[in-house]
Short mmCIF file of C-alpha atoms in Angstrom, two decimals:
data_model
loop_
_atom_site.label_atom_id
_atom_site.label_comp_id
_atom_site.label_asym_id
_atom_site.label_seq_id
_atom_site.Cartn_x
_atom_site.Cartn_y
_atom_site.Cartn_z
CA UNK A 8 168.64 -97.10 131.13
CA UNK A 9 172.17 -96.22 130.08
CA UNK A 10 172.60 -94.08 133.22
CA UNK A 11 171.49 -96.98 135.42
CA UNK A 12 173.94 -99.28 133.64
CA UNK A 13 176.73 -96.74 134.08
CA UNK A 14 175.93 -96.40 137.78
CA UNK A 15 175.90 -100.16 138.21
CA UNK A 16 179.28 -100.43 136.51
CA UNK A 17 180.73 -97.73 138.77
CA UNK A 18 179.54 -99.64 141.84
CA UNK A 19 181.19 -102.87 140.72
CA UNK A 20 184.56 -101.73 142.04
CA UNK A 21 185.41 -99.22 144.71
CA UNK A 22 189.02 -98.67 145.67
CA UNK A 23 189.58 -99.79 149.28
CA UNK A 24 189.91 -97.15 151.97
CA UNK A 25 193.20 -96.44 153.68
CA UNK A 26 191.90 -98.37 156.72
CA UNK A 27 191.36 -101.50 154.65
CA UNK A 28 194.71 -101.16 152.92
CA UNK A 29 196.57 -100.65 156.18
CA UNK A 30 194.75 -103.46 157.98
CA UNK A 31 195.50 -105.69 155.01
CA UNK A 32 199.15 -104.75 155.38
CA UNK A 33 199.00 -105.69 159.07
CA UNK A 34 197.77 -109.15 158.04
CA UNK A 35 200.49 -109.44 155.39
CA UNK A 36 203.19 -108.35 157.81
CA UNK A 37 201.93 -110.79 160.46
CA UNK A 38 202.06 -113.56 157.84
CA UNK A 39 205.56 -112.42 156.88
CA UNK A 40 206.78 -113.04 160.43
CA UNK A 41 206.24 -116.73 159.71
CA UNK A 42 208.35 -116.56 156.56
CA UNK A 43 210.88 -113.75 156.87
CA UNK A 44 213.88 -114.67 159.03
CA UNK A 45 214.08 -112.78 162.31
CA UNK A 46 217.19 -110.68 162.79
CA UNK A 47 218.67 -107.63 164.47
CA UNK A 48 221.39 -105.04 164.09
CA UNK A 49 223.68 -104.01 166.89
CA UNK A 50 223.00 -100.38 167.75
CA UNK A 51 224.98 -97.42 169.01
CA UNK A 52 224.04 -93.96 170.20
CA UNK A 53 224.21 -91.26 167.53
CA UNK A 54 224.90 -88.06 169.46
CA UNK A 55 223.76 -85.75 166.66
CA UNK A 56 220.39 -87.53 166.50
CA UNK A 57 220.20 -88.24 170.20
CA UNK A 58 219.10 -91.81 169.57
CA UNK A 59 220.47 -95.26 168.88
CA UNK A 60 221.01 -96.16 165.23
CA UNK A 61 221.79 -99.51 163.61
CA UNK A 62 225.43 -100.25 162.89
CA UNK A 63 226.00 -101.34 159.25
CA UNK A 64 227.47 -104.79 158.91
CA UNK A 65 226.27 -106.07 162.29
CA UNK A 66 223.04 -107.76 161.17
CA UNK A 67 222.58 -111.24 162.66
CA UNK A 68 219.79 -113.81 162.93
CA UNK A 69 217.80 -114.18 166.16
CA UNK A 70 214.94 -116.36 167.36
CA UNK A 71 211.63 -115.17 165.87
CA UNK A 72 208.25 -114.41 167.46
CA UNK A 73 205.60 -115.25 164.86
CA UNK A 74 202.49 -113.05 165.06
CA UNK A 75 199.06 -114.71 165.16
CA UNK A 76 195.41 -113.66 164.78
CA UNK A 77 195.24 -112.10 168.25
CA UNK A 78 198.31 -110.00 167.46
CA UNK A 79 196.68 -108.77 164.24
CA UNK A 80 193.64 -107.41 166.08
CA UNK A 81 195.77 -105.99 168.88
CA UNK A 82 198.07 -104.21 166.43
CA UNK A 83 195.94 -101.04 165.94
CA UNK A 84 195.51 -100.79 169.72
CA UNK A 85 199.23 -101.26 170.29
CA UNK A 86 199.79 -98.65 167.60
CA UNK A 87 198.18 -96.12 169.93
CA UNK A 88 199.51 -97.47 173.22
CA UNK A 89 201.08 -100.66 174.57
CA UNK A 90 198.36 -102.43 176.63
CA UNK A 91 201.03 -104.49 178.42
CA UNK A 92 203.07 -101.56 179.72
CA UNK A 93 200.55 -98.72 179.20
CA UNK A 94 203.27 -96.76 177.41
CA UNK A 95 202.10 -94.33 174.74
CA UNK A 96 202.90 -94.93 171.10
CA UNK A 97 200.81 -92.68 168.85
CA UNK A 98 198.02 -91.81 171.27
CA UNK A 99 199.42 -88.32 171.86
CA UNK A 100 199.40 -87.60 168.14
CA UNK A 101 195.84 -88.91 167.83
CA UNK A 102 194.62 -86.66 170.66
CA UNK A 103 196.33 -83.66 169.08
CA UNK A 104 194.58 -84.38 165.78
CA UNK A 105 191.18 -84.43 167.50
CA UNK A 106 191.83 -81.19 169.38
CA UNK A 107 193.05 -79.26 166.34
CA UNK A 108 190.03 -80.54 164.41
CA UNK A 109 187.78 -79.02 167.04
CA UNK A 110 189.74 -75.76 166.98
CA UNK A 111 189.50 -75.40 163.20
CA UNK A 112 185.77 -76.06 163.24
CA UNK A 113 185.17 -73.44 165.94
CA UNK A 114 187.12 -70.82 163.95
CA UNK A 115 185.33 -71.76 160.73
CA UNK A 116 181.90 -71.58 162.39
CA UNK A 117 182.49 -67.93 163.40
CA UNK A 118 182.57 -66.94 159.72
CA UNK A 119 185.80 -65.00 160.24
CA UNK A 120 187.69 -66.78 157.48
CA UNK A 121 184.89 -66.38 154.93
CA UNK A 122 184.45 -62.71 155.82
CA UNK A 123 188.18 -62.05 155.60
CA UNK A 124 188.36 -63.51 152.11
CA UNK A 125 185.28 -61.53 151.09
CA UNK A 126 186.95 -58.32 152.29
CA UNK A 127 190.01 -59.00 150.15
CA UNK A 128 187.88 -59.70 147.08
CA UNK A 129 185.99 -56.43 147.48
CA UNK A 130 189.24 -54.51 147.73
CA UNK A 131 190.49 -56.09 144.48
CA UNK A 132 187.43 -55.23 142.40
CA UNK A 133 188.67 -54.37 138.89
CA UNK A 134 191.92 -56.25 139.54
CA UNK A 135 190.35 -59.67 139.93
CA UNK A 136 193.33 -61.59 138.61
CA UNK A 137 195.22 -60.78 141.82
CA UNK A 138 192.64 -62.75 143.77
CA UNK A 139 194.32 -65.88 142.43
CA UNK A 140 197.76 -65.45 144.08
CA UNK A 141 196.21 -64.01 147.26
CA UNK A 142 193.77 -66.89 147.69
CA UNK A 143 196.36 -69.48 146.73
CA UNK A 144 198.72 -67.97 149.32
CA UNK A 145 195.96 -68.30 151.93
CA UNK A 146 195.29 -71.94 151.09
CA UNK A 147 199.01 -72.71 150.81
CA UNK A 148 199.49 -71.26 154.29
CA UNK A 149 196.79 -73.59 155.56
CA UNK A 150 198.49 -76.51 153.84
CA UNK A 151 201.99 -75.84 155.09
CA UNK A 152 200.89 -74.96 158.64
CA UNK A 153 198.32 -77.64 159.42
CA UNK A 154 197.79 -79.69 156.24
CA UNK A 155 194.51 -78.13 155.08
CA UNK A 156 192.61 -80.86 153.25
CA UNK A 157 189.03 -81.77 154.16
CA UNK A 158 188.56 -78.25 155.56
CA UNK A 159 189.08 -76.83 152.07
CA UNK A 160 185.85 -78.42 150.80
CA UNK A 161 183.85 -75.71 152.57
CA UNK A 162 185.40 -72.98 150.40
CA UNK A 163 184.33 -74.21 146.96
CA UNK A 164 180.84 -72.70 147.27
CA UNK A 165 182.46 -69.36 148.12
CA UNK A 166 185.34 -69.24 145.61
CA UNK A 167 183.80 -70.69 142.44
CA UNK A 168 180.95 -68.12 142.11
CA UNK A 169 183.47 -65.30 142.54
CA UNK A 170 185.72 -66.77 139.83
CA UNK A 171 182.75 -67.09 137.47
CA UNK A 172 181.80 -63.45 138.12
CA UNK A 173 185.38 -62.44 137.34
CA UNK A 174 185.10 -64.05 133.89
CA UNK A 175 186.90 -67.29 134.67
CA UNK A 176 185.46 -70.81 134.97
CA UNK A 177 184.71 -73.40 137.64
CA UNK A 178 187.99 -75.20 137.00
CA UNK A 179 189.84 -72.01 137.96
CA UNK A 180 188.04 -71.99 141.30
CA UNK A 181 188.83 -75.65 141.87
CA UNK A 182 192.50 -75.09 140.96
CA UNK A 183 192.87 -72.10 143.28
CA UNK A 184 191.75 -74.20 146.25
CA UNK A 185 193.11 -77.63 145.38
CA UNK A 186 196.49 -76.53 144.05
CA UNK A 187 196.83 -73.84 146.72
CA UNK A 188 196.21 -76.11 149.70
CA UNK A 189 197.86 -79.06 147.93
CA UNK A 190 201.05 -77.13 147.21
CA UNK A 191 201.14 -75.98 150.81
CA UNK A 192 200.92 -79.58 151.99
CA UNK A 193 203.51 -80.66 149.42
CA UNK A 194 205.85 -78.02 150.82
CA UNK A 195 204.89 -78.59 154.45
CA UNK A 196 207.07 -76.74 156.94
CA UNK A 197 205.34 -77.22 160.31
CA UNK A 198 202.34 -79.32 159.26
CA UNK A 199 201.67 -81.61 162.25
CA UNK A 200 199.92 -84.21 160.06
CA UNK A 201 202.91 -84.66 157.74
CA UNK A 202 206.22 -83.05 158.65
CA UNK A 203 205.94 -83.30 162.45
CA UNK A 204 204.66 -86.87 162.44
CA UNK A 205 207.23 -87.99 159.86
CA UNK A 206 210.11 -86.30 161.67
CA UNK A 207 208.95 -87.83 164.94
CA UNK A 208 208.88 -91.27 163.34
CA UNK A 209 212.31 -90.64 161.81
CA UNK A 210 213.71 -89.67 165.19
CA UNK A 211 214.66 -86.07 164.31
CA UNK A 212 213.36 -82.57 165.14
CA UNK A 213 210.88 -81.40 162.50
CA UNK A 214 212.88 -78.19 162.03
CA UNK A 215 215.72 -80.12 160.39
CA UNK A 216 215.56 -79.74 156.60
CA UNK A 217 213.11 -76.84 156.80
CA UNK A 218 215.18 -74.72 154.39
CA UNK A 219 214.76 -77.24 151.56
CA UNK A 220 211.04 -77.46 152.30
CA UNK A 221 210.70 -73.68 152.19
CA UNK A 222 212.43 -73.66 148.80
CA UNK A 223 210.05 -76.32 147.46
CA UNK A 224 207.09 -74.45 148.95
CA UNK A 225 207.96 -71.04 147.54
CA UNK A 226 209.12 -72.14 144.08
CA UNK A 227 206.30 -74.66 143.76
CA UNK A 228 203.73 -72.09 144.81
CA UNK A 229 205.04 -69.61 142.23
CA UNK A 230 204.83 -72.28 139.51
CA UNK A 231 201.25 -73.20 140.51
CA UNK A 232 200.14 -69.56 140.66
CA UNK A 233 201.64 -68.84 137.24
CA UNK A 234 199.96 -71.96 135.85
CA UNK A 235 196.51 -71.06 137.17
CA UNK A 236 196.78 -67.36 136.24
CA UNK A 237 197.87 -68.22 132.70
CA UNK A 238 194.91 -70.56 132.28
CA UNK A 239 192.44 -68.14 133.89
CA UNK A 240 193.49 -65.18 131.76
CA UNK A 241 193.25 -67.38 128.66
CA UNK A 242 189.70 -68.37 129.57
CA UNK A 243 188.74 -64.75 130.23
CA UNK A 244 190.13 -63.65 126.85
CA UNK A 245 188.49 -66.55 124.99
CA UNK A 246 185.91 -68.63 126.92
CA UNK A 247 186.19 -71.43 124.35
CA UNK A 248 189.64 -72.21 125.77
CA UNK A 249 188.01 -73.37 129.00
CA UNK A 250 188.35 -77.10 129.57
CA UNK A 251 184.80 -77.04 130.95
CA UNK A 252 183.36 -74.76 128.26
CA UNK A 253 180.73 -77.36 127.39
CA UNK A 254 179.25 -76.78 130.88
CA UNK A 255 179.59 -72.98 130.91
CA UNK A 256 175.87 -72.10 130.87
CA UNK A 257 174.99 -74.96 133.21
CA UNK A 258 177.71 -73.99 135.70
CA UNK A 259 176.69 -70.32 135.70
CA UNK A 260 173.09 -71.29 136.37
CA UNK A 261 174.17 -73.71 139.12
CA UNK A 262 176.72 -71.54 140.97
CA UNK A 263 175.47 -67.99 140.40
CA UNK A 264 171.71 -68.44 140.59
CA UNK A 265 171.28 -64.73 139.94
CA UNK A 266 173.14 -63.81 143.12
CA UNK A 267 176.13 -61.63 143.78
CA UNK A 268 178.65 -64.36 143.11
CA UNK A 269 179.79 -65.14 146.57
CA UNK A 270 179.50 -64.53 150.26
CA UNK A 271 180.71 -60.99 150.92
CA UNK A 272 179.42 -60.74 154.47
CA UNK A 273 180.58 -57.83 156.63
CA UNK A 274 184.08 -58.10 158.04
CA UNK A 275 183.26 -57.30 161.65
CA UNK A 276 185.49 -56.46 164.59
CA UNK A 277 184.74 -59.91 165.97
CA UNK A 278 186.00 -61.50 162.74
CA UNK A 279 189.22 -59.48 162.96
CA UNK A 280 189.86 -60.52 166.55
CA UNK A 281 189.14 -64.18 165.75
CA UNK A 282 191.60 -64.10 162.85
CA UNK A 283 194.24 -62.52 165.11
CA UNK A 284 193.77 -65.36 167.60
CA UNK A 285 193.86 -67.88 164.73
CA UNK A 286 197.18 -66.59 163.40
CA UNK A 287 198.64 -66.08 166.87
CA UNK A 288 197.86 -69.72 167.78
CA UNK A 289 200.09 -71.04 165.03
CA UNK A 290 202.78 -68.48 165.83
CA UNK A 291 202.69 -69.69 169.44
CA UNK A 292 202.88 -73.28 168.17
CA UNK A 293 206.14 -72.50 166.36
CA UNK A 294 207.58 -70.69 169.37
CA UNK A 295 206.51 -73.38 171.82
CA UNK A 296 208.04 -76.24 169.85
CA UNK A 297 211.25 -74.46 168.89
CA UNK A 298 211.94 -72.57 172.15
CA UNK A 299 209.87 -74.04 174.97
CA UNK A 300 210.37 -77.70 174.02
CA UNK A 301 206.65 -78.31 173.58
CA UNK A 302 205.33 -81.49 172.09
CA UNK A 303 201.91 -83.01 171.44
CA UNK A 304 200.54 -82.57 174.97
CA UNK A 305 201.39 -78.90 175.25
CA UNK A 306 200.30 -78.17 171.68
CA UNK A 307 196.95 -79.89 172.28
CA UNK A 308 196.39 -77.85 175.44
CA UNK A 309 197.24 -74.62 173.62
CA UNK A 310 194.75 -75.28 170.80
CA UNK A 311 192.10 -76.28 173.33
CA UNK A 312 192.60 -72.96 175.12
CA UNK A 313 192.53 -71.10 171.77
CA UNK A 314 189.26 -72.83 170.89
CA UNK A 315 187.63 -71.66 174.11
CA UNK A 316 188.97 -68.12 173.58
CA UNK A 317 187.51 -68.00 170.06
CA UNK A 318 184.19 -69.29 171.38
CA UNK A 319 184.09 -66.54 174.01
CA UNK A 320 185.05 -63.84 171.48
CA UNK A 321 182.35 -65.03 169.06
CA UNK A 322 179.81 -65.20 171.90
CA UNK A 323 179.05 -68.84 171.29
CA UNK A 324 176.76 -70.43 173.82
CA UNK A 325 178.08 -73.34 175.85
CA UNK A 326 176.01 -75.88 173.91
CA UNK A 327 176.92 -74.39 170.53
CA UNK A 328 180.62 -74.33 171.37
CA UNK A 329 180.71 -77.92 172.61
CA UNK A 330 178.70 -79.21 169.64
CA UNK A 331 180.91 -77.30 167.19
CA UNK A 332 184.13 -78.51 168.79
CA UNK A 333 182.91 -82.11 168.78
CA UNK A 334 181.84 -81.80 165.13
CA UNK A 335 185.38 -80.67 164.25
CA UNK A 336 186.98 -83.48 166.21
CA UNK A 337 184.56 -85.90 164.57
CA UNK A 338 185.68 -84.75 161.11
CA UNK A 339 189.26 -85.75 161.92
CA UNK A 340 188.43 -88.91 163.86
CA UNK A 341 189.38 -90.98 160.84
CA UNK A 342 192.83 -89.37 160.77
CA UNK A 343 193.30 -90.04 164.48
CA UNK A 344 192.31 -93.70 164.13
CA UNK A 345 194.37 -94.29 161.01
CA UNK A 346 197.47 -93.22 162.92
CA UNK A 347 196.97 -96.16 165.27
CA UNK A 348 196.24 -98.61 162.46
CA UNK A 349 199.29 -97.54 160.47
CA UNK A 350 201.56 -97.60 163.52
CA UNK A 351 200.26 -101.11 164.16
CA UNK A 352 202.13 -102.32 161.08
CA UNK A 353 205.43 -101.32 162.62
CA UNK A 354 204.36 -102.82 165.96
CA UNK A 355 203.81 -106.20 164.31
CA UNK A 356 207.08 -105.97 162.39
CA UNK A 357 209.04 -105.10 165.52
CA UNK A 358 207.33 -107.78 167.62
CA UNK A 359 208.06 -110.37 164.95
CA UNK A 360 211.67 -109.13 164.76
CA UNK A 361 211.60 -108.74 160.99
CA UNK A 362 212.06 -104.97 160.82
CA UNK A 363 215.84 -105.19 160.88
CA UNK A 364 215.74 -108.00 158.33
CA UNK A 365 213.83 -105.75 155.91
CA UNK A 366 216.28 -102.96 156.67
CA UNK A 367 219.11 -105.36 155.87
CA UNK A 368 217.57 -106.35 152.55
CA UNK A 369 216.92 -102.70 151.71
CA UNK A 370 220.47 -101.82 152.71
CA UNK A 371 221.73 -104.39 150.23
CA UNK A 372 219.39 -103.08 147.51
CA UNK A 373 220.59 -99.46 147.73
CA UNK A 374 224.16 -100.07 148.85
CA UNK A 375 225.48 -99.41 145.35
CA UNK A 376 223.67 -96.09 144.97
CA UNK A 377 225.21 -92.68 145.51
CA UNK A 378 223.53 -90.09 147.67
CA UNK A 379 221.70 -88.42 144.77
CA UNK A 380 220.46 -91.72 143.34
CA UNK A 381 219.42 -92.85 146.83
CA UNK A 382 217.25 -89.84 147.64
CA UNK A 383 215.56 -89.87 144.23
CA UNK A 384 214.82 -93.60 144.42
CA UNK A 385 213.39 -92.94 147.88
CA UNK A 386 211.18 -90.19 146.42
CA UNK A 387 209.74 -92.52 143.77
CA UNK A 388 209.14 -95.28 146.32
CA UNK A 389 207.05 -92.80 148.33
CA UNK A 390 205.22 -91.71 145.16
CA UNK A 391 204.15 -95.30 144.54
CA UNK A 392 203.08 -95.86 148.15
CA UNK A 393 201.09 -92.60 148.21
CA UNK A 394 198.61 -93.96 145.65
CA UNK A 395 197.63 -96.69 148.08
CA UNK A 396 197.94 -94.72 151.33
CA UNK A 397 196.94 -91.12 150.52
CA UNK A 398 196.76 -90.12 154.20
CA UNK A 399 199.88 -88.06 154.94
CA UNK A 400 199.85 -89.12 158.58
CA UNK A 401 199.18 -92.75 157.71
CA UNK A 402 201.99 -92.83 155.15
CA UNK A 403 204.37 -91.10 157.57
CA UNK A 404 203.97 -93.60 160.38
CA UNK A 405 203.94 -96.45 157.89
CA UNK A 406 207.12 -95.64 155.98
CA UNK A 407 209.36 -93.37 158.03
CA UNK A 408 210.42 -95.95 160.63
CA UNK A 409 211.58 -98.12 157.72
CA UNK A 410 212.84 -95.54 155.24
CA UNK A 411 214.61 -93.14 157.60
CA UNK A 412 217.17 -95.64 158.97
CA UNK A 413 218.20 -96.49 155.40
CA UNK A 414 219.51 -92.95 155.06
CA UNK A 415 222.06 -93.71 157.79
CA UNK A 416 223.53 -96.41 155.57
CA UNK A 417 223.82 -94.11 152.53
CA UNK A 418 225.27 -91.02 154.24
CA UNK A 419 222.02 -89.13 153.62
CA UNK A 420 220.47 -87.01 156.38
CA UNK A 421 217.13 -88.26 157.63
CA UNK A 422 215.53 -84.87 157.10
CA UNK A 423 216.06 -85.36 153.35
CA UNK A 424 214.05 -88.59 153.56
CA UNK A 425 211.27 -86.73 155.39
CA UNK A 426 211.31 -84.08 152.65
CA UNK A 427 211.19 -86.77 149.95
CA UNK A 428 208.23 -88.43 151.69
CA UNK A 429 206.11 -85.31 152.12
CA UNK A 430 206.92 -84.00 148.63
CA UNK A 431 205.95 -87.32 147.06
CA UNK A 432 202.74 -87.59 149.07
CA UNK A 433 201.78 -84.00 148.35
CA UNK A 434 202.49 -84.36 144.64
CA UNK A 435 200.39 -87.51 144.26
CA UNK A 436 197.54 -86.06 146.30
CA UNK A 437 197.08 -83.27 143.76
CA UNK A 438 195.45 -85.87 141.50
CA UNK A 439 195.08 -89.02 143.59
CA UNK A 440 191.69 -90.67 142.90
CA UNK A 441 191.91 -92.52 146.22
CA UNK A 442 192.08 -89.17 148.06
CA UNK A 443 188.59 -88.04 149.10
CA UNK A 444 189.57 -84.36 149.00
CA UNK A 445 190.42 -84.59 145.29
CA UNK A 446 187.27 -86.42 144.26
CA UNK A 447 185.08 -84.37 146.59
CA UNK A 448 186.47 -81.06 145.35
CA UNK A 449 186.07 -82.05 141.71
CA UNK A 450 182.49 -83.16 142.37
CA UNK A 451 181.59 -79.86 144.04
CA UNK A 452 183.28 -77.89 141.24
CA UNK A 453 181.59 -80.02 138.56
CA UNK A 454 184.94 -80.84 136.95
CA UNK A 455 185.42 -84.37 135.61
CA UNK A 456 188.51 -86.30 136.70
CA UNK A 457 189.85 -86.66 133.15
CA UNK A 458 189.69 -82.89 132.62
CA UNK A 459 191.46 -82.31 135.90
CA UNK A 460 194.26 -84.64 134.74
CA UNK A 461 194.43 -82.83 131.43
CA UNK A 462 194.81 -79.53 133.28
CA UNK A 463 197.42 -80.73 135.80
CA UNK A 464 199.68 -83.28 134.09
CA UNK A 465 202.17 -80.76 132.62
CA UNK A 466 202.25 -78.99 135.99
CA UNK A 467 202.96 -82.29 137.74
CA UNK A 468 205.97 -82.85 135.48
CA UNK A 469 207.34 -79.40 136.30
CA UNK A 470 206.85 -79.93 140.04
CA UNK A 471 208.47 -83.37 139.84
CA UNK A 472 211.59 -81.95 138.21
CA UNK A 473 211.70 -79.14 140.80
CA UNK A 474 211.41 -81.57 143.72
CA UNK A 475 214.08 -83.92 142.37
CA UNK A 476 216.49 -81.02 141.82
CA UNK A 477 215.99 -79.70 145.37
CA UNK A 478 216.35 -83.18 146.85
CA UNK A 479 219.51 -83.81 144.84
CA UNK A 480 221.06 -80.50 145.90
CA UNK A 481 220.05 -81.02 149.53
CA UNK A 482 222.12 -84.21 149.80
#
């Protein structure tokens, strides 16, 4: 009876999805066009940015264009492309997301990643503690390169049994994956779902500010690894120190089931070749963007070709390959759609001519702040917004067109604003209850949310201080 009551209470309130939040914001912004005065800045070309930027002190009122119900429903469509002119807005980014989702699923389905990890674990037998930094480096690489998130959920069933066999606990397995991939995303360098989208929205190349992001990535990763290793070794020395000690016997029965403690399938020649193609694809991505002037179209084509190559190498049948690729694209369909919905907010603001008015008000609000105060206030604004819009891509296209121009008024480079955004979003998404990856990972690992907070809150403080120091130095 008490369980039924508890379940009923849990169902009374469910936090809205990012789609609902963003669509609600579209409605609010459309309503604001009837209240907020329309205005514009004069603009001039900034040669270093290669784009026009607003000129401080030139804001003036103009005739408004209030947005109605039809504009609200057209906003997500216009976020992807303009139906009046057929010009692309975020449709290229959405297509890229779908293609890379298919690519990742094809690689995962070959078993190459699982087998590679299993090979490393076998080699470290007797030195199990070094599995922690190696695995966290792997997941951090996934986070910083392509924003590994939902894909990480597949690894819990592999990693947790191995950690239990090594004398650790299920929380250690969860931390290795969640903090590894999360720290990689926090310190994104070329992540197309965070850094690239945000830089694109800010009007700058994504390579600008990459040094500061590398510093955050490396130092933050070291802190996370030290934190997890310290906890894991403490649990191994004294199991009572485990935060999930009360579930020790239950977890061992659930995850081990008398087996070997993980998937240690043979690391075949096919697996090796697939992993070479996997790594080479992202190396080619970096080269193509930085040297060949590639963008979303070329990158999508490259990952499509890489998907087919992996399918041929793994001897997938035509039906299996197509079904697998579609399954991967389907997994990221929500991300692709949310890009259009979030971009629709800016579309409505621009159409209603209130974007520059909000910029003007924001300019007045931060005009008295120095560069260091400005970038740290920007960081905390993004922290607050991340709780309501956990999607890195959704938050990027929602906030960057507004936040980035403010940097021009405060003599702060726009790449610092991009770094503040992605650091804030990544930090919050280590514990964000509105982020499905957090709640899904904790559920698979049988770790309650309150225990996860107890484990991570001191680490979050350390990472916050680190981020604020790097941001302050960078400006």
